[in-house]
Coordinates of N, CA and C in Angstrom, one line a residue:
X1 N 46.6 118.0 -30.1 CA 46.0 117.0 -30.2 C 46.4 115.9 -29.4
X2 N 47.7 115.5 -29.2 CA 48.3 114.4 -28.5 C 48.1 114.8 -26.9
X3 N 48.1 116.1 -26.6 CA 47.8 116.7 -25.3 C 46.6 116.4 -24.8
X4 N 45.7 116.7 -25.7 CA 44.3 116.4 -25.6 C 43.8 115.0 -25.2
X5 N 44.4 114.1 -26.0 CA 44.1 112.6 -25.8 C 44.5 112.3 -24.4
X6 N 45.8 112.6 -24.0 CA 46.4 112.3 -22.9 C 45.7 112.7 -21.6
X7 N 45.0 114.1 -21.7 CA 44.2 114.4 -20.6 C 42.9 113.8 -20.6
X8 N 42.4 113.4 -21.6 CA 41.0 112.7 -21.7 C 41.4 111.2 -21.2
X9 N 42.3 110.7 -21.4 CA 42.6 109.2 -20.8 C 42.8 109.5 -19.4
X10 N 43.7 110.1 -18.7 CA 43.7 110.6 -17.4 C 42.4 110.9 -16.8
X11 N 41.8 111.5 -17.1 CA 40.4 111.8 -16.7 C 39.6 110.9 -16.7
X12 N 39.5 109.9 -17.6 CA 38.7 108.5 -17.8 C 39.1 107.6 -16.9
X13 N 40.6 107.5 -16.4 CA 41.0 106.4 -15.5 C 40.5 107.2 -14.1
X14 N 40.9 108.5 -13.6 CA 40.3 109.0 -12.5 C 39.0 108.9 -12.2
X15 N 38.0 109.0 -13.4 CA 36.6 108.8 -13.0 C 36.3 107.3 -12.8
X16 N 36.9 106.6 -13.5 CA 36.6 105.0 -13.3 C 37.0 104.6 -11.8
X17 N 38.3 105.1 -11.5 CA 38.8 104.8 -10.0 C 37.6 105.3 -9.1
X18 N 37.5 106.6 -9.2 CA 36.4 107.2 -8.2 C 34.9 106.4 -8.1
X19 N 34.5 105.9 -9.3 CA 33.2 105.2 -9.6 C 33.4 103.9 -8.7
X20 N 34.4 103.1 -8.9 CA 34.6 102.0 -8.1 C 34.8 102.1 -6.7
X21 N 35.5 103.2 -6.3 CA 35.7 103.4 -5.0 C 34.2 103.6 -3.9
X22 N 33.4 104.5 -4.8 CA 32.2 104.8 -4.3 C 31.0 104.0 -4.4
X23 N 31.2 103.1 -5.4 CA 30.3 101.8 -5.4 C 30.5 101.0 -4.3
X24 N 31.5 100.7 -3.7 CA 31.8 99.7 -2.6 C 31.8 100.4 -1.4
X25 N 31.4 101.6 -1.3 CA 31.3 102.4 0.3 C 30.0 101.9 0.7
X26 N 29.9 101.3 2.0 CA 28.7 101.0 2.5 C 28.2 99.6 2.5
X27 N 29.1 98.7 1.6 CA 28.7 97.5 1.1 C 29.4 96.5 2.1
X28 N 28.8 95.4 2.6 CA 29.3 94.6 3.7 C 30.3 93.7 2.9
X29 N 31.4 93.5 3.3 CA 32.6 92.6 3.0 C 32.8 91.6 4.0
X30 N 32.8 90.4 3.7 CA 33.1 89.2 4.5 C 34.8 89.3 4.7
X31 N 35.3 88.9 5.9 CA 36.6 89.0 6.1 C 37.1 87.5 6.1
X32 N 38.4 87.2 5.7 CA 38.8 85.8 5.5 C 39.1 85.5 6.9
X33 N 39.1 84.1 7.4 CA 39.3 83.9 8.7 C 40.7 84.1 9.2
X34 N 41.5 84.1 8.1 CA 43.0 84.3 8.7 C 43.3 86.1 8.8
X35 N 42.3 86.8 8.1 CA 42.3 88.1 8.5 C 41.6 88.5 9.6
X36 N 40.9 87.9 10.1 CA 39.9 88.4 11.0 C 40.7 88.2 12.6
X37 N 40.1 88.9 13.4 CA 41.0 89.1 14.7 C 40.2 88.4 15.7
X38 N 40.5 87.1 16.1 CA 40.1 86.4 17.2 C 40.1 87.1 18.6
X39 N 41.1 87.8 18.8 CA 41.0 88.7 20.1 C 40.3 90.0 20.0
X40 N 39.4 90.3 19.2 CA 39.2 91.7 18.7 C 38.6 92.4 20.1
X41 N 37.7 91.9 20.8 CA 37.2 92.4 22.2 C 38.4 92.7 23.0
X42 N 39.7 91.9 23.1 CA 40.6 92.5 24.0 C 41.2 93.6 23.4
X43 N 41.6 93.5 22.2 CA 42.2 94.6 21.3 C 41.5 96.0 21.6
X44 N 40.4 95.9 21.4 CA 39.4 97.3 21.6 C 38.9 97.1 23.2
X45 N 39.0 96.3 24.0 CA 38.4 96.4 25.0 C 36.9 97.0 25.1
X46 N 36.2 96.0 24.4 CA 34.9 95.9 24.2 C 34.3 95.1 25.3
X47 N 33.8 95.7 26.3 CA 33.4 95.1 27.6 C 32.6 93.9 27.5
X48 N 31.2 94.1 26.9 CA 30.3 93.2 26.7 C 30.1 93.2 25.3
X49 N 30.1 91.8 24.9 CA 29.7 91.4 23.5 C 28.2 90.8 23.6
X50 N 27.3 91.0 22.5 CA 26.2 90.6 22.3 C 26.0 88.9 22.5
X51 N 25.1 88.5 22.9 CA 25.1 86.8 22.9 C 25.1 86.5 21.6
X52 N 24.6 87.2 20.4 CA 24.8 86.5 19.1 C 25.6 87.2 18.4
X53 N 26.1 88.7 18.7 CA 27.1 89.3 17.7 C 26.8 90.9 18.3
X54 N 27.9 91.6 17.7 CA 28.2 93.0 18.2 C 28.5 93.8 17.1
X55 N 28.2 94.9 16.9 CA 28.8 95.6 15.6 C 29.5 96.8 16.6
X56 N 30.7 97.1 15.9 CA 31.6 97.7 16.6 C 32.1 99.0 15.2
X57 N 31.5 100.2 15.9 CA 32.0 101.3 14.8 C 33.3 102.3 15.3
X58 N 34.0 102.6 14.5 CA 35.1 103.7 14.5 C 34.5 105.0 13.9
X59 N 34.5 106.0 14.9 CA 33.9 107.3 14.3 C 34.8 108.4 14.8
X60 N 34.7 109.5 14.1 CA 35.3 110.7 14.5 C 34.2 111.7 14.7
X61 N 34.6 112.8 15.6 CA 33.7 113.9 15.9 C 33.1 114.5 14.8
X62 N 33.8 114.9 13.8 CA 33.5 115.7 12.6 C 32.9 114.7 11.5
X63 N 32.4 113.4 11.7 CA 32.1 112.7 10.5 C 30.5 112.6 10.6
X64 N 29.7 113.1 9.7 CA 28.6 113.3 9.7 C 27.8 111.7 9.1
X65 N 28.5 110.8 8.5 CA 28.0 109.7 8.2 C 28.2 108.8 9.3
X66 N 28.9 108.9 10.2 CA 29.1 108.4 11.6 C 27.9 108.5 12.3
X67 N 27.2 109.7 12.4 CA 26.1 109.9 13.2 C 24.9 109.2 12.6
X68 N 24.7 109.3 11.3 CA 23.7 108.5 10.8 C 23.8 107.1 10.9
X69 N 25.1 106.6 10.8 CA 25.5 105.1 10.9 C 24.7 104.7 12.4
X70 N 25.3 105.5 13.3 CA 25.0 105.2 14.7 C 23.5 105.1 14.9
X71 N 22.7 105.9 14.5 CA 21.2 105.9 14.7 C 20.5 104.8 14.0
X72 N 21.1 104.3 12.9 CA 20.4 103.2 12.2 C 21.1 102.0 12.8
X73 N 22.2 102.0 13.3 CA 22.6 100.6 13.9 C 21.9 100.5 15.3
X74 N 21.7 101.6 16.1 CA 21.2 101.3 17.2 C 19.8 100.9 17.0
X75 N 19.0 101.4 15.9 CA 17.6 101.0 15.7 C 17.7 99.5 15.4
X76 N 18.8 99.0 14.5 CA 18.8 97.7 14.0 C 19.0 96.8 15.1
X77 N 19.9 97.0 16.0 CA 20.2 96.0 17.0 C 19.0 95.9 18.1
X78 N 18.3 96.9 18.1 CA 17.0 96.7 19.1 C 15.9 95.7 18.4
X79 N 16.1 95.6 17.1 CA 15.3 94.6 16.4 C 15.7 93.1 16.7
X80 N 17.0 92.8 17.0 CA 17.4 91.7 17.0 C 18.0 91.5 18.6
X81 N 17.3 90.5 19.2 CA 17.7 90.2 20.7 C 19.0 89.6 20.5
X82 N 20.1 89.8 21.5 CA 21.3 89.2 21.6 C 22.5 90.0 20.7
X83 N 22.0 91.0 19.9 CA 22.9 91.9 19.2 C 23.2 93.2 20.1
X84 N 24.5 93.6 20.1 CA 24.7 94.8 20.7 C 25.6 95.9 19.9
X85 N 25.5 97.1 20.0 CA 26.2 98.3 19.3 C 27.2 98.9 20.2
X86 N 28.5 99.1 19.5 CA 29.5 99.9 20.5 C 30.1 101.0 19.5
X87 N 30.3 101.9 19.9 CA 31.0 103.0 19.0 C 32.3 103.6 19.8
X88 N 33.3 103.6 19.1 CA 34.6 103.8 19.6 C 35.0 105.0 18.8
X89 N 35.8 105.8 19.4 CA 36.6 107.1 18.8 C 37.9 106.6 18.2
X90 N 37.8 106.9 16.8 CA 39.1 106.5 16.2 C 40.3 107.1 16.7
X91 N 40.2 108.5 17.1 CA 41.5 109.0 17.6 C 41.9 108.7 18.6
X92 N 41.1 108.1 19.5 CA 41.5 107.6 20.7 C 42.1 106.2 20.7
X93 N 41.9 105.4 19.7 CA 42.2 104.1 19.2 C 43.2 104.0 18.1
X94 N 44.1 104.7 18.1 CA 44.9 104.8 16.9 C 46.0 103.3 16.5
X95 N 46.3 102.8 17.8 CA 47.0 101.3 17.5 C 45.9 100.5 17.0
X96 N 44.8 100.4 17.7 CA 43.6 99.4 17.0 C 43.3 99.9 15.4
X97 N 43.3 101.2 14.9 CA 43.1 101.5 13.6 C 44.3 101.0 12.7
X98 N 45.2 101.1 13.1 CA 46.4 100.8 12.5 C 46.3 99.1 12.2
X99 N 46.1 98.5 13.3 CA 46.2 97.2 13.1 C 45.0 96.4 12.4
X100 N 43.8 97.1 12.6 CA 42.8 96.6 11.8 C 42.5 97.1 10.4
X101 N 43.6 98.0 10.0 CA 43.5 98.6 8.7 C 42.3 99.5 8.5
X102 N 41.9 100.4 9.3 CA 40.9 101.1 9.3 C 41.5 102.5 8.4
X103 N 40.8 102.6 7.2 CA 41.3 103.9 6.4 C 40.3 104.9 6.4
X104 N 39.2 104.7 7.0 CA 38.2 105.8 6.6 C 37.2 105.7 7.9
X105 N 36.5 106.8 8.0 CA 35.3 106.5 9.0 C 34.0 107.0 8.6
X106 N 33.0 106.4 8.7 CA 32.8 105.3 9.7 C 33.4 103.9 9.2
X107 N 33.8 103.1 10.1 CA 34.3 101.7 9.7 C 33.6 101.0 10.6
X108 N 32.6 100.1 10.2 CA 32.0 99.2 11.2 C 32.3 97.7 11.2
X109 N 32.8 97.0 12.2 CA 33.0 95.7 12.2 C 32.1 94.8 12.7
X110 N 31.6 93.7 12.1 CA 30.5 92.9 12.8 C 31.5 91.8 13.4
X111 N 31.1 91.5 14.7 CA 31.8 90.3 15.5 C 30.6 89.3 15.9
X112 N 31.3 88.1 15.8 CA 30.3 87.0 16.2 C 30.4 87.0 17.7
X113 N 29.7 86.1 18.6 CA 29.3 86.2 19.9 C 30.8 86.0 20.7
X114 N 32.0 85.3 19.9 CA 33.3 85.1 20.6 C 33.9 86.4 20.4
X115 N 33.7 87.4 19.5 CA 34.3 88.5 19.5 C 35.4 88.3 18.2
X116 N 35.1 87.3 17.3 CA 35.9 87.2 16.1 C 35.3 88.1 15.0
X117 N 36.0 89.0 14.5 CA 35.5 89.6 13.4 C 35.0 89.0 12.0
X118 N 34.1 88.9 11.6 CA 33.5 88.1 10.3 C 33.1 89.1 9.3
X119 N 33.4 90.3 9.5 CA 32.9 91.2 8.3 C 33.1 92.6 8.7
X120 N 33.1 93.3 7.6 CA 33.3 95.1 8.0 C 32.4 95.8 6.9
X121 N 32.1 97.0 7.5 CA 31.4 98.0 6.4 C 32.5 99.2 6.5
X122 N 32.7 99.9 5.4 CA 33.4 101.2 5.3 C 32.8 102.2 4.7
X123 N 32.4 103.2 5.3 CA 31.5 104.4 4.8 C 30.1 104.2 5.2
X124 N 29.4 105.2 4.6 CA 27.9 105.1 5.1 C 27.2 103.7 4.7
X125 N 26.9 103.3 5.7 CA 26.2 101.8 5.4 C 24.7 101.9 4.9
X126 N 24.3 101.0 4.0 CA 23.1 100.9 3.4 C 22.2 99.9 4.3
X127 N 21.1 100.4 4.8 CA 20.4 99.7 5.8 C 20.1 98.4 5.5
X128 N 19.8 98.2 4.2 CA 19.5 96.6 3.8 C 20.7 95.8 3.7
X129 N 21.9 96.3 3.5 CA 23.1 95.6 4.0 C 23.4 95.1 5.0
X130 N 23.2 96.1 6.0 CA 23.4 95.8 7.4 C 22.5 94.8 8.1
X131 N 21.2 94.9 7.8 CA 20.2 94.0 8.1 C 20.6 92.5 7.5
X132 N 20.9 92.5 6.3 CA 21.2 91.3 5.7 C 22.6 90.6 6.3
X133 N 23.7 91.5 6.8 CA 24.8 91.0 7.6 C 24.3 90.4 8.9
X134 N 23.4 91.4 9.5 CA 23.3 90.7 10.9 C 22.4 89.4 10.7
X135 N 21.3 89.4 9.7 CA 20.6 88.2 9.7 C 21.4 87.0 9.4
X136 N 22.6 87.1 8.6 CA 23.4 86.0 8.1 C 24.1 85.6 9.2
X137 N 24.6 86.4 10.2 CA 25.4 86.3 11.4 C 24.3 85.4 12.3
X138 N 23.1 85.8 12.4 CA 22.2 85.1 13.5 C 21.8 83.8 12.9
X139 N 22.0 83.5 11.8 CA 21.6 82.3 11.2 C 23.0 81.4 10.8
X140 N 24.1 82.0 11.5 CA 25.3 81.3 11.5 C 25.7 81.1 10.0
X141 N 25.5 81.9 8.9 CA 26.0 81.7 7.7 C 27.2 82.6 7.5
X142 N 28.0 83.3 8.4 CA 29.2 84.2 8.2 C 30.1 83.3 9.0

């Protein structure tokens, strides 16, 4: 009886953690100014930043969510003049991955026009979340 109760408690805890992790995937999170990278474009060698902002996605070859994010983000930046999208291979940028605390692919950073990271998505992105983040950047509320 006691063993069954212990197993039940552990199972509930694992399910709760899994639910919380899944719930936060693809949701935009603002970054604190102290955590954001003011020299983001130099660190990643992003040649051209958008006049308004840039979305930078870390991807891997085997990541199916990366491909769907890429298609959606490319469409999104076409709707907003001054926005750009850049995809970087995570495996080729290990130093940046470690410094920026990227733990999963896809991870997308939203940069302002100066290259400062103002927010990030981790995992498959919800289109409405991406649109809201870009519009907030355009309206200078990030």
